[in-house]
Amino acid sequence: MNAQAAGGMPEITYNFAYLDEQTKRMIRRAILKAIAVPGYQVPFAAREMPMPYGWGTGGVQVTAAVLGPDDVLKVIDQGADDTTNAVAIRGFFEKTARVATTTSTQAATLIQTRHRVPETPLRENQILVYQVPIPEPLRFLEPRETETRQLHALAEYGLMHVKLYEDIARHGHIATTYAYPVEVAGRYVMDPSPIPKFDNPKLDDCPALQLFGAGREKRIYAIPPHTRVRSLDFEDHPFRVQRFAQSCALCAASGVYLDEVILDDKGGRMFVCSDTDYCNGRQEAGHRGEMAGEGA
Amino acid sequence: MYVAAKGGEKAIRNAHALLAKRRRGNTNLPSITLDQIAQQLTLAVDRVMAEGSLYDVELAALAVKQARGDLIEAIFLIRAFRTTLPRFGYARALDTARMLVRRRVSATYKDLPGGQLLGPTFDYTHRLLDTSLGVADEAEGVADQTDQAGEAEAPVAMPRVTDLLGQEGLIEGAPADDGSEPFDITRAPVSFPVDRSTRLQTLARGDEGYLLALGYSTQRGYGRSHPFVGEIRFGDVEVMFEAPELGFEVSLGTVQVTECQSVNQFKGSATTPPQFTRGYGLVFGQCERKAMSMALVERALRWEELGEEPGAPAQDEEFVLSHSDNVQATGFVEHLKLPHYVDFQAELDLVRRMRAEQAAEMKEAAE
Amino acid sequence: MSGTSPDDTLTPCLATGFDDPVMDGQATFRAAMWALSRPGRIEPVTPSLTPPAPLSPEAAALVLALCDYETPLWLDPALALVPDVAAFLRFHTGAPIVGDAREARFALIAEPVEMPDFSDFAQGTPDFPDASATLIVQVQGFGGGLVLEGPGIKGRTAFGAAPLPADFIARMAANRALFPLGVDLLLAGAGGVAGLPRSVTVKEG
């Protein structure tokens, strides 16, 4: 336990997928309870990970606890496989678990994501792991954990409805555009992580298992496959998702979530798919947007 | 034709190569050694061990070097390593009364058994830059890692001020060790309200600057509890471990710690005579500012148990303990630099839509 | 190492645990995870374990994968009767074996027909519904006769296992009525595991 002689730094080796087996069992037990009580945030003893809190430590711990040698892993951030944090996390598992990785939503058995649900519909036997910064949907209405825990215990969600309705009164719209709260299996109100509310409908009756990991806040929650997930709304203000007037400038897709890219300082801009795998697939299939080159 | 930005992998590789180069600095200068860091930046190493919650001088020195002197980054490196270590069990509570004291001051007594021992302290130095340190000096012979000599006397054991007060019943008793395992904040999620072991552990690894500010606020009237520094002591304490298979205690070695016990305003009632109360701070290494701040905040957090009025920030247990960890705090603050363009796009769309609606309404009203 | 002679603490021919604790533990957990995610589906578990009877290899694998010194484990009378079972589980998991069902995080049941009422086990609390017991129940095999509905199931699905207590449907209905409190069941049968989380509704098929 003490420092060794100079030059004799301890040899440091890590277990499969980094976490030690005791930690994995602890996380696995939390995952099982999360599945048994859909939408309920199970406290777990999140460990320090070799990446900063807030950068996906919860998702990484869930993935590390679930991952096996036969898995094919995909990691996305903002829908893209090549964003730096996605690259860093994928590299972490390539190094510590030597699992196969892919950018294909179809080919993946386990997808870790930050802020998006892939456009390609998920299928059975897939696992989607969300990175969650603030798991508590009531946190911005009530900062105290002692209070929010009570509200969940009593299924007392009036506060949330009041907040959403105040938005309507003030702005004419529900002003929550991402991390839009959902009710899971008719009981718990849950934060779907900061995905745009555009993605909320994909959570409902999804054939894949959805797991949510919040490392800093030490919570894990889950939505089993084929579970009813309802975005909160009102009779006179039904839940509606954002629609883009444009289609993707590269693959011409419409009805998908688009990133706005600023091209110059004179108001030039374009819209492209946030889901890079989906966009590449369409381009390979010959779809061409207005800004795409001729041959790929 | 538009080509989307790609190549995250390459960008990361290049950034890390550049970081390594900057860390090394000018290669005409020799690389700083871990011994040099451990011996000459001792207090930086101590802070890394304290807030990293791992007593290992060499690894802490390595972390300081690797982090280019960024201590929160170094603390993070140590924490990420610490979490992979297997746990063998829980040591016995340290007996600081048996500390081999290297420094000890009491603000409550002019003299006391064992005396005041200034030891290695910045106190009473004139904060004048010493330009003579600007010149590298030659080593004066062979380094001896364990040598702490040059300090006036051999360290000695001394009774604690709070024990002296306790003999007269003037201060509340130290919480008894009921032998139960302490809550372990690294093994189980914390839920509020917390017990004493959770409170002390969280504060002990809490950020020095954060606790300093909170402790300071209690002195300025936000949860004042009229503290006296009963005693600060710094020195070596033996760590004892009782392995269940052995059935007896073994010594695992010694650690250096700083302990601060504050003596605070009394409590009492019609039935119990008035007594001073205590706040407690204990930190790895020589981290006096942190130990004192911890004692102030620890005492402030005990308002309910002592029948005091709440309301000050430093008394708010959930607030204080939820935000004290600098590894958590820095991660979450710094995560804001990660891409958020998906969510920003959603906000952008809403703001544009609301502006368009408002413009239409105004036009309608004007017509 | 030990203060007492080895013969007192170790069974001379203790059955071995997982061949590969890391990978076998992962695979067994994944089966349990999918089992609870998709109630009624049998997920394959094929451990190369030969635990002391009457503990079955599948149930033993689940305990080895999920339990450790942090999870008090309760054994039903049929298992508690055989000291080798407790010795095997303690050695391979470090889990404390408890006599009081209420203290258990996991309960291992070899005689389902005789199993105690679910209310004998920890149900969780309104604040922490996860603080409830998981029951690992050994069955001979799976079949039909029941219909399941709930999260994890598209519409409804047929399920069955034997042997189960005669009042099993009533027990599960009482458990479901407690939601979000209640116990979760992992049924370990030959070659597989099925899950009945507290969220499931069990009806006559």
Short mmCIF file of C-alpha atoms in Angstrom, two decimals, chain A residues 7-237:
data_model
loop_
_atom_site.label_atom_id
_atom_site.label_comp_id
_atom_site.label_asym_id
_atom_site.label_seq_id
_atom_site.Cartn_x
_atom_site.Cartn_y
_atom_site.Cartn_z
CA GLY A 7 12.09 3.07 -10.46
CA GLY A 8 9.91 0.27 -9.11
CA MET A 9 6.52 1.67 -10.03
CA PRO A 10 3.86 -0.95 -9.49
CA GLU A 11 2.83 -2.87 -12.57
CA ILE A 12 -0.78 -1.90 -13.22
CA THR A 13 -3.06 -4.36 -14.99
CA TYR A 14 -6.82 -4.08 -15.44
CA ASN A 15 -9.62 -6.61 -15.61
CA PHE A 16 -11.76 -7.35 -18.71
CA ALA A 17 -13.72 -4.14 -19.45
CA TYR A 18 -11.70 -2.32 -16.78
CA LEU A 19 -14.01 -2.81 -13.79
CA ASP A 20 -13.18 -5.39 -11.16
CA GLU A 21 -15.62 -8.29 -10.79
CA GLN A 22 -17.04 -7.11 -7.48
CA THR A 23 -17.91 -3.73 -8.99
CA LYS A 24 -19.46 -5.41 -12.02
CA ARG A 25 -21.65 -7.59 -9.78
CA MET A 26 -22.77 -4.52 -7.85
CA ILE A 27 -23.70 -2.74 -11.09
CA ARG A 28 -25.34 -5.87 -12.50
CA ARG A 29 -27.55 -6.22 -9.44
CA ALA A 30 -28.59 -2.59 -9.84
CA ILE A 31 -29.41 -3.23 -13.51
CA LEU A 32 -31.62 -6.20 -12.61
CA LYS A 33 -33.59 -4.12 -10.12
CA ALA A 34 -33.82 -1.27 -12.62
CA ILE A 35 -35.36 -3.65 -15.15
CA ALA A 36 -37.79 -5.01 -12.55
CA VAL A 37 -39.01 -1.48 -11.69
CA PRO A 38 -39.06 0.31 -15.07
CA GLY A 39 -38.22 4.01 -14.85
CA TYR A 40 -37.20 3.92 -11.19
CA GLN A 41 -33.70 5.25 -10.52
CA VAL A 42 -31.72 2.62 -8.65
CA PRO A 43 -28.90 4.10 -6.55
CA PHE A 44 -25.58 2.38 -7.19
CA ALA A 45 -22.06 2.91 -5.91
CA ALA A 46 -20.63 4.43 -9.07
CA ARG A 47 -16.88 4.18 -9.21
CA GLU A 48 -14.38 6.74 -10.35
CA MET A 49 -13.62 5.97 -13.94
CA PRO A 50 -10.54 6.96 -15.91
CA MET A 51 -12.61 9.65 -17.63
CA PRO A 52 -14.26 12.68 -16.08
CA TYR A 53 -17.65 12.64 -14.42
CA GLY A 54 -20.14 14.15 -16.82
CA TRP A 55 -18.37 12.61 -19.80
CA GLY A 56 -20.19 9.31 -19.82
CA THR A 57 -18.94 7.51 -16.70
CA GLY A 58 -22.41 6.15 -15.96
CA GLY A 59 -22.89 4.81 -19.46
CA VAL A 60 -19.38 3.42 -19.46
CA GLN A 61 -19.96 1.57 -16.17
CA VAL A 62 -23.22 0.08 -17.42
CA THR A 63 -21.59 -0.94 -20.69
CA ALA A 64 -18.59 -2.43 -18.86
CA ALA A 65 -20.88 -4.45 -16.60
CA VAL A 66 -23.00 -5.77 -19.46
CA LEU A 67 -20.40 -6.24 -22.20
CA GLY A 68 -19.25 -9.72 -23.21
CA PRO A 69 -16.60 -10.98 -25.61
CA ASP A 70 -19.16 -11.66 -28.36
CA ASP A 71 -20.66 -8.20 -28.33
CA VAL A 72 -20.32 -5.75 -31.18
CA LEU A 73 -20.13 -2.25 -29.76
CA LYS A 74 -21.17 1.04 -31.29
CA VAL A 75 -20.62 4.36 -29.54
CA ILE A 76 -22.25 7.61 -30.61
CA ASP A 77 -22.30 11.16 -29.34
CA GLN A 78 -24.79 13.61 -30.90
CA GLY A 79 -25.75 10.76 -33.22
CA ALA A 80 -22.26 10.55 -34.69
CA ASP A 81 -19.68 7.78 -34.38
CA ASP A 82 -16.75 10.08 -35.02
CA THR A 83 -17.28 12.79 -32.40
CA THR A 84 -14.27 12.96 -30.12
CA ASN A 85 -15.94 11.68 -26.96
CA ALA A 86 -17.50 8.76 -28.84
CA VAL A 87 -14.10 7.94 -30.31
CA ALA A 88 -12.50 8.10 -26.86
CA ILE A 89 -15.09 5.80 -25.27
CA ARG A 90 -14.98 3.32 -28.14
CA GLY A 91 -11.20 3.29 -27.85
CA PHE A 92 -11.49 2.61 -24.13
CA PHE A 93 -13.46 -0.58 -24.72
CA GLU A 94 -11.35 -1.65 -27.68
CA LYS A 95 -8.37 -1.44 -25.35
CA THR A 96 -9.83 -2.88 -22.13
CA ALA A 97 -12.26 -5.47 -23.52
CA ARG A 98 -10.93 -6.08 -27.03
CA VAL A 99 -14.49 -6.30 -28.33
CA ALA A 100 -15.46 -5.82 -31.94
CA THR A 101 -16.73 -2.34 -32.73
CA THR A 102 -18.89 -1.02 -35.51
CA THR A 103 -20.53 2.16 -36.70
CA SER A 104 -23.51 0.23 -38.05
CA THR A 105 -26.65 0.47 -35.94
CA GLN A 106 -27.88 -2.75 -37.54
CA ALA A 107 -24.71 -4.71 -36.76
CA ALA A 108 -24.29 -3.54 -33.18
CA THR A 109 -25.45 -5.65 -30.23
CA LEU A 110 -24.75 -2.87 -27.75
CA ILE A 111 -24.91 0.83 -28.49
CA GLN A 112 -23.74 3.45 -26.03
CA THR A 113 -25.15 6.86 -26.78
CA ARG A 114 -25.06 10.44 -25.67
CA HIS A 115 -28.00 12.67 -26.65
CA ARG A 116 -29.51 10.64 -29.51
CA VAL A 117 -31.46 7.52 -30.36
CA PRO A 118 -30.36 6.14 -33.75
CA GLU A 119 -32.67 6.73 -36.72
CA THR A 120 -32.50 3.08 -37.81
CA PRO A 121 -35.14 1.30 -35.73
CA LEU A 122 -33.60 -0.84 -33.01
CA ARG A 123 -34.29 -4.55 -33.04
CA GLU A 124 -34.66 -7.37 -30.57
CA ASN A 125 -31.59 -8.46 -28.63
CA GLN A 126 -30.01 -5.04 -28.88
CA ILE A 127 -29.08 -2.99 -25.84
CA LEU A 128 -29.05 0.79 -25.91
CA VAL A 129 -27.05 2.40 -23.08
CA TYR A 130 -27.67 6.08 -22.49
CA GLN A 131 -25.21 8.42 -20.81
CA VAL A 132 -27.15 10.51 -18.32
CA PRO A 133 -25.95 13.75 -16.71
CA ILE A 134 -28.92 14.50 -14.39
CA PRO A 135 -31.18 11.45 -13.98
CA GLU A 136 -33.79 13.17 -11.84
CA PRO A 137 -36.59 14.61 -14.00
CA LEU A 138 -37.79 16.72 -11.06
CA ARG A 139 -34.33 18.12 -10.24
CA PHE A 140 -34.86 21.51 -11.81
CA LEU A 141 -38.11 21.92 -9.98
CA GLU A 142 -36.85 20.61 -6.65
CA PRO A 143 -33.08 20.42 -6.10
CA ARG A 144 -33.29 18.26 -2.99
CA GLU A 145 -32.92 14.52 -3.39
CA THR A 146 -34.74 13.97 -0.09
CA GLU A 147 -37.77 15.77 -1.57
CA THR A 148 -37.75 14.26 -5.06
CA ARG A 149 -37.46 10.78 -3.61
CA GLN A 150 -40.67 11.42 -1.69
CA LEU A 151 -42.42 12.71 -4.80
CA HIS A 152 -41.52 9.55 -6.71
CA ALA A 153 -42.59 7.35 -3.80
CA LEU A 154 -45.99 9.02 -3.80
CA ALA A 155 -46.14 9.25 -7.61
CA GLU A 156 -46.79 12.92 -7.00
CA TYR A 157 -45.95 14.46 -10.36
CA GLY A 158 -48.21 17.51 -10.22
CA LEU A 159 -45.15 19.74 -9.98
CA MET A 160 -43.95 18.61 -13.38
CA HIS A 161 -47.31 19.26 -14.99
CA VAL A 162 -47.43 22.70 -13.41
CA LYS A 163 -44.00 23.50 -14.83
CA LEU A 164 -44.95 22.36 -18.33
CA TYR A 165 -48.20 24.28 -18.16
CA GLU A 166 -46.47 27.45 -17.01
CA ASP A 167 -44.34 27.18 -20.16
CA ILE A 168 -47.47 27.11 -22.25
CA ALA A 169 -48.88 30.13 -20.44
CA ARG A 170 -45.68 32.10 -20.90
CA HIS A 171 -44.42 30.99 -24.31
CA GLY A 172 -47.41 29.42 -25.95
CA HIS A 173 -45.35 26.22 -26.10
CA ILE A 174 -43.92 23.67 -23.75
CA ALA A 175 -40.41 25.10 -23.67
CA THR A 176 -38.69 21.80 -22.94
CA THR A 177 -37.06 20.69 -26.17
CA TYR A 178 -34.74 17.98 -24.88
CA ALA A 179 -34.61 15.76 -21.79
CA TYR A 180 -38.38 15.85 -22.14
CA PRO A 181 -39.96 13.86 -19.28
CA VAL A 182 -41.72 10.57 -19.92
CA GLU A 183 -43.92 8.28 -17.90
CA VAL A 184 -42.76 4.68 -17.97
CA ALA A 185 -45.14 1.72 -17.72
CA GLY A 186 -47.78 3.95 -16.17
CA ARG A 187 -45.83 4.65 -12.99
CA TYR A 188 -42.52 6.48 -12.79
CA VAL A 189 -41.78 9.79 -14.46
CA MET A 190 -38.33 9.48 -15.97
CA ASP A 191 -35.72 11.66 -17.64
CA PRO A 192 -34.89 10.11 -21.01
CA SER A 193 -31.46 11.83 -20.84
CA PRO A 194 -30.86 14.96 -22.96
CA ILE A 195 -32.08 13.46 -26.23
CA PRO A 196 -34.11 15.90 -28.30
CA LYS A 197 -37.81 15.27 -27.75
CA PHE A 198 -37.79 14.33 -31.40
CA ASP A 199 -36.42 10.98 -30.22
CA ASN A 200 -38.93 10.42 -27.41
CA PRO A 201 -41.39 8.38 -29.50
CA LYS A 202 -38.62 5.87 -30.26
CA LEU A 203 -38.53 4.89 -26.58
CA ASP A 204 -42.10 3.63 -26.64
CA ASP A 205 -42.60 -0.07 -27.34
CA CYS A 206 -38.95 -0.32 -28.40
CA PRO A 207 -37.88 -3.93 -29.07
CA ALA A 208 -34.41 -3.26 -27.58
CA LEU A 209 -33.51 -3.07 -23.90
CA GLN A 210 -32.76 0.50 -22.85
CA LEU A 211 -30.41 1.10 -19.93
CA PHE A 212 -29.54 4.49 -18.46
CA GLY A 213 -26.38 5.19 -16.45
CA ALA A 214 -25.63 8.34 -14.45
CA GLY A 215 -22.17 8.04 -12.91
CA ARG A 216 -21.77 11.27 -11.00
CA GLU A 217 -25.31 11.07 -9.67
CA LYS A 218 -24.90 7.32 -9.04
CA ARG A 219 -28.16 6.13 -10.58
CA ILE A 220 -29.13 3.39 -13.03
CA TYR A 221 -32.54 2.99 -14.60
CA ALA A 222 -34.07 0.96 -17.37
CA ILE A 223 -36.86 0.46 -19.84
CA PRO A 224 -37.45 -3.20 -20.73
CA PRO A 225 -38.33 -3.99 -24.35
CA HIS A 226 -41.92 -3.34 -25.42
CA THR A 227 -42.70 -1.03 -22.53
CA ARG A 228 -45.18 1.82 -22.71
CA VAL A 229 -43.31 5.13 -22.63
CA ARG A 230 -45.51 8.22 -22.79
CA SER A 231 -44.21 11.77 -23.13
CA LEU A 232 -46.04 14.00 -20.65
CA ASP A 233 -48.55 16.36 -22.24
CA PHE A 234 -52.00 17.91 -21.96
CA GLU A 235 -55.25 17.31 -23.77
CA ASP A 236 -55.21 20.82 -25.21
CA HIS A 237 -51.45 20.67 -25.84
#
